[in-house]
XYZ file of C-alpha atoms in Angstrom:
654
model
C 89.367 90.315 85.251
C 92.360 88.015 84.724
C 93.239 85.655 87.577
C 96.855 86.831 87.420
C 98.579 89.929 86.096
C 102.057 90.463 84.699
C 103.938 93.167 86.625
C 107.067 94.835 85.257
C 109.239 97.238 87.239
C 111.284 99.882 85.485
C 114.417 100.600 87.558
C 117.556 102.675 87.115
C 119.322 99.502 85.960
C 116.619 98.814 83.368
C 113.366 96.814 83.417
C 113.248 93.870 85.815
C 111.850 90.549 84.539
C 108.052 90.494 84.596
C 106.387 88.466 87.347
C 102.814 87.184 87.527
C 100.759 87.762 90.679
C 97.122 87.436 91.667
C 94.760 90.297 92.482
C 95.247 89.660 96.221
C 98.969 90.519 95.915
C 100.269 94.066 96.190
C 102.832 95.796 94.012
C 105.208 95.473 96.987
C 104.726 91.680 96.897
C 105.400 91.737 93.158
C 108.570 93.819 93.612
C 110.002 91.336 96.098
C 109.085 88.439 93.834
C 110.896 90.195 90.980
C 113.992 90.829 93.113
C 113.457 94.600 93.076
C 114.644 95.998 96.408
C 111.981 98.300 97.794
C 111.904 99.541 101.379
C 108.776 99.304 103.503
C 109.906 100.864 106.745
C 106.410 100.699 108.287
C 106.164 96.998 107.451
C 103.783 97.536 104.551
C 101.012 99.144 106.614
C 100.703 102.363 104.637
C 102.219 104.531 107.361
C 105.228 105.858 105.444
C 106.284 106.812 101.897
C 109.257 104.483 101.485
C 107.527 102.139 98.996
C 106.266 105.008 96.799
C 105.912 104.028 93.126
C 104.547 105.576 89.977
C 102.254 103.332 87.942
C 103.180 103.883 84.304
C 100.546 101.639 82.724
C 97.822 99.186 83.597
C 94.731 99.080 85.786
C 95.169 99.140 89.562
C 92.943 99.188 92.638
C 91.484 102.559 93.707
C 93.706 104.704 95.955
C 93.357 103.988 99.657
C 93.091 106.488 102.491
C 96.746 105.728 103.283
C 97.748 106.626 99.708
C 96.101 110.018 100.055
C 97.406 110.712 103.562
C 101.010 109.886 102.694
C 101.204 111.186 99.115
C 98.549 113.893 98.864
C 95.761 114.332 96.313
C 98.020 115.785 93.598
C 100.411 112.823 93.547
C 97.559 110.318 93.675
C 96.016 111.997 90.595
C 99.352 111.533 88.810
C 99.193 107.768 89.599
C 101.725 107.780 92.402
C 100.867 105.060 94.896
C 102.153 103.199 97.938
C 103.206 99.808 96.605
C 102.063 98.132 99.828
C 98.503 99.412 99.317
C 98.091 98.881 95.577
C 96.738 95.732 93.915
C 97.073 95.063 90.163
C 93.833 94.612 88.225
C 95.585 93.976 84.898
C 99.120 93.794 83.495
C 101.028 96.778 84.929
C 104.315 98.630 84.682
C 105.565 100.654 87.658
C 108.757 102.337 88.779
C 110.047 103.056 92.307
C 109.889 106.835 92.807
C 112.430 108.044 93.442
C 115.198 105.469 93.687
C 117.156 105.810 96.909
C 119.782 108.518 96.648
C 121.190 108.208 100.166
C 124.889 107.460 100.436
C 127.761 107.845 102.851
C 125.856 106.591 105.893
C 127.254 107.467 109.310
C 127.864 104.089 110.984
C 129.461 104.348 114.421
C 131.842 101.461 115.055
C 133.065 100.752 118.574
C 136.659 100.151 119.619
C 137.548 98.487 122.893
C 140.558 100.053 124.622
C 142.329 97.221 126.447
C 144.304 99.659 128.582
C 141.219 101.620 129.625
C 139.224 98.507 130.563
C 140.644 97.775 133.976
C 140.464 94.106 134.845
C 139.836 92.938 131.265
C 141.715 89.674 130.814
C 142.662 88.392 127.384
C 141.176 84.940 127.777
C 139.177 84.431 124.599
C 138.866 80.686 125.164
C 140.709 80.053 121.884
C 144.043 78.222 122.229
C 146.434 77.173 119.477
C 148.540 74.140 120.385
C 151.612 73.483 118.206
C 152.466 69.782 118.503
C 154.441 67.013 116.828
C 152.371 63.839 116.771
C 153.539 60.367 115.747
C 151.783 58.114 113.308
C 150.841 54.606 114.443
C 153.852 52.301 113.817
C 152.698 48.714 114.328
C 149.626 46.563 114.046
C 150.100 45.281 117.586
C 149.800 48.866 118.876
C 146.080 49.531 119.406
C 145.885 53.204 118.598
C 144.643 55.632 115.930
C 145.609 58.909 114.293
C 143.222 60.834 116.548
C 144.560 59.203 119.712
C 148.138 60.059 118.755
C 147.149 63.709 118.274
C 145.177 63.854 121.538
C 148.134 62.352 123.414
C 150.089 65.551 122.621
C 147.347 67.841 123.970
C 146.335 68.768 127.532
C 144.140 66.055 129.122
C 141.217 68.495 129.384
C 140.793 68.618 125.579
C 137.635 66.783 124.516
C 138.072 63.545 122.559
C 135.111 64.198 120.272
C 135.995 65.635 116.850
C 133.488 66.753 114.253
C 133.155 64.702 111.094
C 134.761 67.551 109.100
C 137.864 67.397 111.302
C 138.044 63.611 111.252
C 138.230 63.747 107.461
C 141.255 66.070 107.678
C 143.247 64.007 110.189
C 144.911 61.230 108.087
C 146.567 63.504 105.506
C 147.368 66.323 107.956
C 149.196 63.985 110.340
C 151.440 62.676 107.575
C 152.351 65.934 105.849
C 155.001 67.814 107.848
C 156.356 64.907 109.912
C 153.429 65.178 112.275
C 153.913 68.870 113.031
C 150.407 70.277 113.555
C 148.561 73.230 115.025
C 145.445 72.140 116.878
C 143.039 74.964 117.734
C 140.590 74.588 120.602
C 137.764 76.707 121.988
C 137.086 75.942 125.633
C 138.818 72.568 125.162
C 136.792 71.607 122.083
C 138.907 71.012 118.965
C 137.750 73.379 116.214
C 140.574 73.063 113.660
C 143.642 71.004 112.780
C 146.273 72.454 110.427
C 149.594 71.321 109.063
C 152.611 73.238 110.423
C 152.778 76.118 112.882
C 149.944 78.664 112.511
C 149.952 79.859 116.129
C 150.419 83.505 115.106
C 147.140 83.522 113.181
C 144.284 83.627 115.674
C 141.351 85.969 115.026
C 137.763 86.631 115.999
C 134.906 88.951 115.063
C 132.316 90.846 117.083
C 128.990 91.895 115.526
C 126.360 94.314 116.788
C 123.195 93.633 114.782
C 120.984 96.676 115.257
C 117.496 97.173 113.886
C 118.844 99.801 111.493
C 122.550 99.075 111.105
C 125.144 96.315 111.504
C 128.686 96.868 112.792
C 131.445 94.248 112.734
C 135.000 94.238 114.076
C 137.847 91.847 113.238
C 140.276 91.411 116.152
C 143.522 89.624 116.965
C 142.590 87.342 119.860
C 146.179 87.176 121.126
C 146.804 90.927 121.390
C 143.302 92.417 121.510
C 144.142 94.613 118.522
C 141.339 95.738 116.208
C 142.524 95.072 112.680
C 139.436 95.846 110.563
C 136.002 97.412 110.983
C 133.017 96.932 108.679
C 129.407 98.009 108.782
C 126.355 99.257 106.966
C 122.587 99.203 106.969
C 120.740 96.141 108.182
C 119.479 94.517 104.953
C 116.256 93.507 106.731
C 115.197 97.178 106.905
C 113.269 96.937 103.632
C 110.794 94.653 105.434
C 110.118 97.123 108.251
C 111.927 100.000 109.926
C 111.066 98.979 113.490
C 110.885 95.729 115.416
C 107.129 95.320 115.482
C 106.899 95.871 111.712
C 109.494 93.160 111.154
C 107.805 90.796 113.590
C 104.456 91.443 111.888
C 106.033 90.636 108.520
C 107.329 87.229 109.673
C 104.580 86.354 112.156
C 103.309 82.787 111.720
C 105.026 82.565 108.322
C 108.131 80.375 108.151
C 108.894 81.469 104.600
C 109.040 85.151 105.541
C 111.068 84.355 108.657
C 113.532 82.535 106.394
C 113.619 85.603 104.132
C 114.555 87.890 107.043
C 117.122 85.393 108.296
C 118.631 84.929 104.864
C 119.103 88.688 104.549
C 121.067 89.045 107.780
C 123.132 85.871 107.280
C 124.098 86.987 103.784
C 125.029 90.387 105.179
C 127.158 88.943 107.999
C 128.907 86.547 105.616
C 129.734 89.445 103.319
C 131.060 91.551 106.205
C 133.318 88.674 107.284
C 134.757 88.432 103.771
C 135.162 92.227 103.558
C 136.974 92.416 106.918
C 139.319 89.563 105.998
C 140.106 91.189 102.669
C 140.864 94.525 104.377
C 143.198 92.919 106.886
C 144.754 90.284 104.618
C 143.519 87.523 106.911
C 142.296 84.047 105.953
C 138.710 83.516 107.140
C 139.677 79.985 108.210
C 141.670 81.586 111.029
C 138.582 83.210 112.568
C 137.781 80.949 115.489
C 135.286 82.925 117.574
C 132.417 85.243 116.659
C 130.331 87.121 119.227
C 126.924 88.416 118.129
C 124.737 90.870 120.047
C 121.382 92.351 119.151
C 117.926 92.960 120.561
C 115.609 90.006 121.114
C 114.073 90.171 117.639
C 117.438 90.426 115.853
C 118.826 87.615 118.064
C 115.934 85.254 117.259
C 115.847 86.009 113.538
C 119.621 85.457 113.285
C 119.092 81.969 114.739
C 115.922 81.285 112.736
C 113.751 81.158 115.870
C 110.056 81.995 115.393
C 109.441 85.599 116.533
C 105.631 85.342 116.430
C 105.258 85.096 120.190
C 107.847 87.764 120.918
C 105.297 90.154 119.399
C 102.408 88.890 121.532
C 101.738 89.210 125.268
C 103.598 88.394 127.460
C 106.360 89.090 124.871
C 108.627 86.355 126.199
C 111.783 85.338 124.310
C 112.214 81.700 123.330
C 115.521 81.541 125.225
C 117.494 83.887 127.507
C 120.671 81.858 128.068
C 124.035 82.619 126.452
C 124.371 80.355 123.412
C 127.304 78.814 121.531
C 127.012 77.128 118.128
C 129.417 76.182 115.371
C 129.430 78.486 112.355
C 128.425 75.509 110.226
C 125.227 75.101 112.271
C 124.104 78.721 111.834
C 125.346 78.637 108.963
C 128.041 81.293 108.561
C 129.888 79.812 105.609
C 132.438 82.631 105.435
C 134.054 81.555 108.749
C 133.722 77.746 108.753
C 135.914 77.083 111.811
C 134.367 79.647 114.152
C 132.307 79.157 117.264
C 129.420 81.654 117.296
C 128.549 83.027 120.749
C 125.411 85.018 121.552
C 125.161 87.008 124.774
C 122.126 86.448 127.043
C 118.785 88.245 126.956
C 117.376 89.979 130.055
C 113.643 89.808 129.240
C 111.192 90.942 126.586
C 112.995 93.295 124.219
C 115.892 94.005 126.588
C 118.278 91.875 124.612
C 121.874 90.844 124.167
C 122.846 94.308 122.923
C 121.815 95.769 126.281
C 123.983 93.230 128.088
C 126.888 94.281 125.878
C 126.266 97.909 126.914
C 126.254 96.863 130.577
C 129.630 95.156 130.108
C 131.122 98.118 128.244
C 129.988 100.802 130.694
C 130.616 98.691 133.819
C 127.514 100.280 135.321
C 127.254 97.222 137.589
C 130.427 98.340 139.439
C 129.281 101.919 140.133
C 128.888 103.106 143.715
C 126.712 106.008 142.489
C 123.427 105.740 140.597
C 124.019 105.816 136.870
C 121.850 105.306 133.811
C 122.735 104.071 130.357
C 120.404 104.947 127.506
C 120.753 103.230 124.146
C 118.778 105.530 121.839
C 117.663 103.974 118.592
C 114.805 102.312 116.780
C 114.630 99.973 119.758
C 115.849 101.919 122.790
C 116.803 100.463 126.149
C 117.405 102.060 129.532
C 119.370 100.546 132.421
C 119.577 102.367 135.754
C 121.110 101.525 139.097
C 124.397 100.861 140.839
C 126.429 98.030 142.324
C 124.103 95.382 143.674
C 120.918 96.370 141.835
C 120.110 97.307 138.247
C 116.732 97.937 136.617
C 116.091 97.800 132.857
C 113.298 98.541 130.426
C 112.781 98.640 126.694
C 111.648 101.980 125.285
C 111.174 101.454 121.544
C 111.070 104.810 119.820
C 110.186 103.423 116.408
C 111.971 104.484 113.216
C 111.243 108.230 113.358
C 114.637 109.001 114.912
C 116.237 107.223 111.941
C 114.293 109.402 109.493
C 111.459 106.991 108.691
C 107.809 108.154 108.692
C 109.132 111.741 108.433
C 108.040 113.613 105.273
C 111.600 114.517 104.217
C 113.286 112.118 106.626
C 116.385 110.080 105.842
C 119.133 108.299 107.683
C 122.350 110.059 108.663
C 123.921 110.153 105.196
C 125.328 112.570 102.644
C 122.930 115.487 102.183
C 121.074 115.066 105.471
C 120.413 118.095 107.678
C 122.096 117.221 110.992
C 122.178 120.567 112.829
C 119.921 123.637 112.766
C 120.420 127.198 114.002
C 117.666 129.838 114.157
C 118.800 133.387 114.789
C 116.430 135.663 112.922
C 116.453 133.112 110.097
C 117.390 129.450 109.609
C 120.878 128.046 108.958
C 121.457 124.308 108.534
C 124.551 122.098 108.759
C 124.455 119.363 106.118
C 126.366 116.081 106.290
C 129.149 116.260 103.721
C 128.478 119.982 103.102
C 126.291 118.884 100.178
C 122.938 120.367 99.077
C 120.224 119.196 101.471
C 118.086 116.270 100.326
C 116.388 115.525 103.664
C 116.674 115.595 107.431
C 118.018 112.865 109.717
C 117.080 112.173 113.333
C 119.704 114.384 114.955
C 118.669 117.212 112.624
C 114.997 116.760 113.494
C 115.772 116.923 117.225
C 117.915 120.022 116.724
C 115.314 121.669 114.477
C 112.499 121.192 116.979
C 114.651 122.461 119.866
C 115.569 125.612 117.934
C 111.985 126.060 116.682
C 110.855 125.884 120.313
C 113.422 128.514 121.328
C 112.380 130.792 118.452
C 108.662 130.438 119.198
C 107.931 128.652 115.902
C 106.316 125.840 117.922
C 104.811 125.926 121.398
C 105.441 123.562 124.300
C 102.739 121.212 122.982
C 104.531 120.959 119.624
C 102.005 123.013 117.654
C 103.340 125.076 114.750
C 102.395 128.769 114.864
C 100.174 130.312 112.203
C 102.071 131.910 109.285
C 100.802 135.332 110.356
C 101.794 134.991 114.014
C 102.988 138.408 115.261
C 105.343 136.644 117.681
C 107.610 135.718 114.747
C 109.942 137.852 112.680
C 109.032 138.128 108.945
C 111.790 135.723 107.843
C 110.317 132.946 110.011
C 106.714 133.821 109.102
C 107.587 133.207 105.440
C 108.826 129.727 106.260
C 105.479 128.562 107.665
C 102.814 127.471 105.206
C 99.673 125.356 105.103
C 100.297 122.233 103.038
C 98.022 119.313 102.207
C 99.081 117.527 105.352
C 98.801 120.573 107.609
C 101.298 123.267 108.551
C 104.977 122.930 107.756
C 108.133 124.913 108.425
C 110.747 125.215 105.657
C 114.341 124.564 106.694
C 115.917 124.754 103.228
C 114.271 126.390 100.212
C 114.205 124.275 97.056
C 116.502 126.765 95.279
C 119.256 125.787 97.731
C 118.311 122.114 98.122
C 119.378 119.017 96.245
C 115.733 118.225 95.512
C 113.065 119.950 93.429
C 111.107 120.873 96.554
C 111.596 122.621 99.877
C 112.997 120.572 102.759
C 110.579 121.167 105.611
C 109.359 119.900 108.976
C 105.625 119.192 109.033
C 103.189 119.104 111.926
C 102.934 115.327 111.431
C 106.753 115.050 111.652
C 106.712 116.862 114.984
C 104.070 114.465 116.287
C 106.179 111.465 115.222
C 109.162 112.941 117.058
C 107.024 113.519 120.149
C 105.975 109.856 120.184
C 109.563 108.692 119.716
C 111.170 110.975 122.267
C 108.437 110.334 124.835
C 109.171 106.598 124.645
C 112.805 107.176 125.625
C 112.003 109.890 128.177
C 109.253 107.776 129.774
C 111.598 104.805 130.118
C 114.127 106.928 132.008
C 111.475 108.541 134.235
C 109.791 105.200 134.965
C 113.035 103.624 136.193
C 113.759 106.747 138.227
C 110.343 106.475 139.875
C 110.679 102.732 140.475
C 113.971 103.434 142.269
C 112.279 106.285 144.175
C 115.049 108.769 143.410
C 115.230 112.347 142.125
C 116.898 113.580 138.935
C 119.723 115.139 140.956
C 120.573 111.707 142.394
C 121.499 110.410 138.921
C 125.282 110.810 138.945
C 125.708 110.202 135.215
C 123.537 109.484 132.190
C 125.493 107.622 129.508
C 124.352 107.850 125.864
C 125.087 104.649 123.960
C 124.592 103.556 120.385
C 125.302 105.043 116.987
C 122.384 107.470 116.979
C 122.817 108.552 120.594
C 126.333 109.768 119.882
C 125.285 112.096 117.049
C 122.527 114.003 118.833
C 122.980 117.358 120.542
C 122.747 116.932 124.319
C 121.472 120.510 124.741
C 118.710 119.992 122.168
C 117.790 116.576 123.604
C 117.331 118.063 127.071
C 115.459 121.053 125.606
C 112.763 118.912 123.971
C 112.743 116.434 126.881
C 114.115 113.461 125.044
C 116.414 113.347 128.088
C 115.631 114.541 131.625
C 116.829 117.958 132.709
C 120.250 117.084 134.101
C 123.344 119.299 134.132
C 125.017 118.860 130.742
C 128.261 117.713 132.367
C 126.414 114.688 133.777
C 125.383 113.473 130.316
C 128.198 111.712 128.453
C 128.691 110.053 125.083
C 129.819 106.413 125.377
C 130.199 105.529 121.694
C 128.774 102.295 120.331
C 128.755 100.551 123.701
C 126.984 97.451 122.346
C 129.804 96.920 119.828
C 132.430 97.527 122.519
C 130.735 95.071 124.885
C 130.636 92.464 122.118
C 134.374 92.960 121.584
C 135.004 92.526 125.313
C 133.086 89.228 125.280
C 135.081 88.216 122.202
C 138.426 88.820 123.882
C 137.448 87.541 127.320
C 135.453 84.490 128.347
C 135.386 86.022 131.817
C 133.340 88.919 130.428
C 131.105 86.657 128.330
C 130.231 84.480 131.321
C 129.798 87.538 133.551
C 127.060 88.747 131.182
C 124.876 85.776 132.110
C 125.250 86.395 135.844
C 124.332 90.054 135.342
C 121.363 89.259 133.076
C 119.947 87.015 135.794
C 120.230 89.762 138.414
C 118.791 92.722 136.430
C 115.142 93.505 137.211
C 113.053 94.050 134.090
C 110.374 96.759 134.312
C 107.507 96.288 131.856
C 106.477 99.860 131.054
C 103.002 99.330 129.633
C 102.009 96.977 132.447
C 102.371 99.760 135.034
C 99.342 102.021 135.556
C 101.435 105.170 136.039
C 103.099 104.757 132.641
C 100.198 106.367 130.805
C 100.559 109.640 132.701
C 104.332 109.598 132.267
C 104.019 109.040 128.522
C 101.437 111.804 128.037
C 103.617 114.196 130.036
C 106.650 113.161 127.982
C 104.929 114.231 124.760
C 105.305 117.880 125.756
C 108.459 119.741 124.803
C 108.769 121.713 128.017
C 107.172 122.363 131.378
C 105.415 120.035 133.766
C 101.814 119.256 132.910
C 98.897 118.653 135.231
C 99.225 114.908 134.505
C 102.817 114.922 135.727
C 101.905 116.843 138.882
C 99.110 114.374 139.583
C 101.474 111.457 139.049
C 103.984 112.873 141.517
C 101.292 113.001 144.187
C 100.865 109.222 143.956
C 103.242 106.542 145.313
C 106.184 105.730 143.031
C 105.469 101.992 143.089
C 101.925 100.867 142.365
C 100.546 97.373 141.826
C 100.714 96.107 138.253
C 97.854 96.651 135.857
C 96.811 96.422 132.243
C 98.106 98.875 129.632
C 96.002 102.024 129.345
C 94.714 103.760 126.204
C 98.059 105.404 125.415
C 99.890 102.069 125.451
C 97.149 100.425 123.412
C 97.403 103.207 120.840
C 101.135 102.611 120.590
C 101.604 98.865 120.066
C 105.384 99.173 119.704
C 105.535 100.634 123.218
C 103.071 98.145 124.686
C 104.762 95.156 123.098
C 108.334 95.965 123.928
C 107.685 97.553 127.296
């Protein structure tokens, strides 16, 4: 056997250059080395189909159990494999199967309404001072160019100038008879320009989510939003959830740099795109606010995330941070100060603090809850004077990952389902269905529960069940991976196969929705309140604003509250980031609030196991829940139980 093998990937754009790898490398490793973008939403652990390839030639390692479980015996016989599980044994040629066909992603941008945000002051910290400074006139006069400029500025302005600015001073001072615009951020000089540029003062706010990135370009003087940009987080190909991404970069500086390089390149490109849309020079962006969960925050800064993924899951830093764009580096906005909001604890990160700012939950006289539903979900509950928070990571199932025909919310995704004698689906873009997104999966399971296709435990009925009408009986079949229920027949789909929900898909949804539900119930129990004492439950985040409230309550993703008490809040993390961009008062308030919020570690509480098991059910109260209610709401801390240990993403981020 050769010590190395040459691997060639055949893509839609043609064959990629061959790369040589050893037998210990996988085809996924080879693809990344060759620059072939290939998703691995499970982090390369063989738990999804996103890195599916077909091996066209060459000898490879025998199929693994994961290959068979994810692809089935028939595909394995035809030399389909998971790239993350397959090692080359000789020179090979492979092709990603199929190439991604998703387009038109639904990215929810936030927009802060200055008028609606009572008490929001436009005090961004950025000031533009238009001055006329004199040049030194005599040798006997002990002065300098910098001193002459500083003499025209308020005495609070710091004397220290960066080396970049010092190099600009001599020529700038002598060009327009000393007329200059000096820009400061919290009394630190960040730019010096010739002439009067006071009208050009901009900033950007970024919400870096596990799945998507949203950016907003704003006029710092008026608070006006002048451009919005966004798309998928380019790190997603290295893992669809936080723990997969942490596992990828754990104790490996090179892989951490890879993740960081992806997000920095993406942010730089979004800055350029926003400036091009608005006709704004990037040099006039002076402040950037970035929010994200703890993992996204640390990777953006290049901080080792290894220990964030290990008990006690502590972040490296919780304070609000300010750096120059050149330090990060964000080369697209060289004059900006980059501000990161504080972290509460564990995986309750800066994005949660942005949601707290946007919803003003800390001012409420009544008990309210905000729920940011996503790959990494967070719950905050409380009222004025006391807030509790927890992280409830649902994993990537709600974004379509690890679902047989799952996809993100894009063109061709099933987003709504109706069952009335037979099945009718609403497709994003009114296109032929190519898969099902998270909101569609939630809706499908709720309607399947109503129609008796599944029971309260999530089990699919037998095809011959007399409880079902013939049209629904025909849609249930026994596949290689167990029973499945067809939503769209292949004759009507945009694929050469039926679009269905499998028993395994339902189980993935149960795990995901129980994480969110358990987080809400745990905080409720810690506060020793009843459901009817929750005045309002606010759904935040891009995904949370696309789901059906009725269906979410039906399957117990959300507690059984009156529908009028559950409200959509838009992308609250993005809105909170914009508020911190426009107002230093809000940015500094975030730190005070972060210090006062009590973090509840879910998996460290003994009652969590019973709550989680109960939350797996689609309806009704189980014996475990009844037993839990007979015990005190607050119990002494303890080690995670078997359920938490079986779900590392819950245990870690709890």
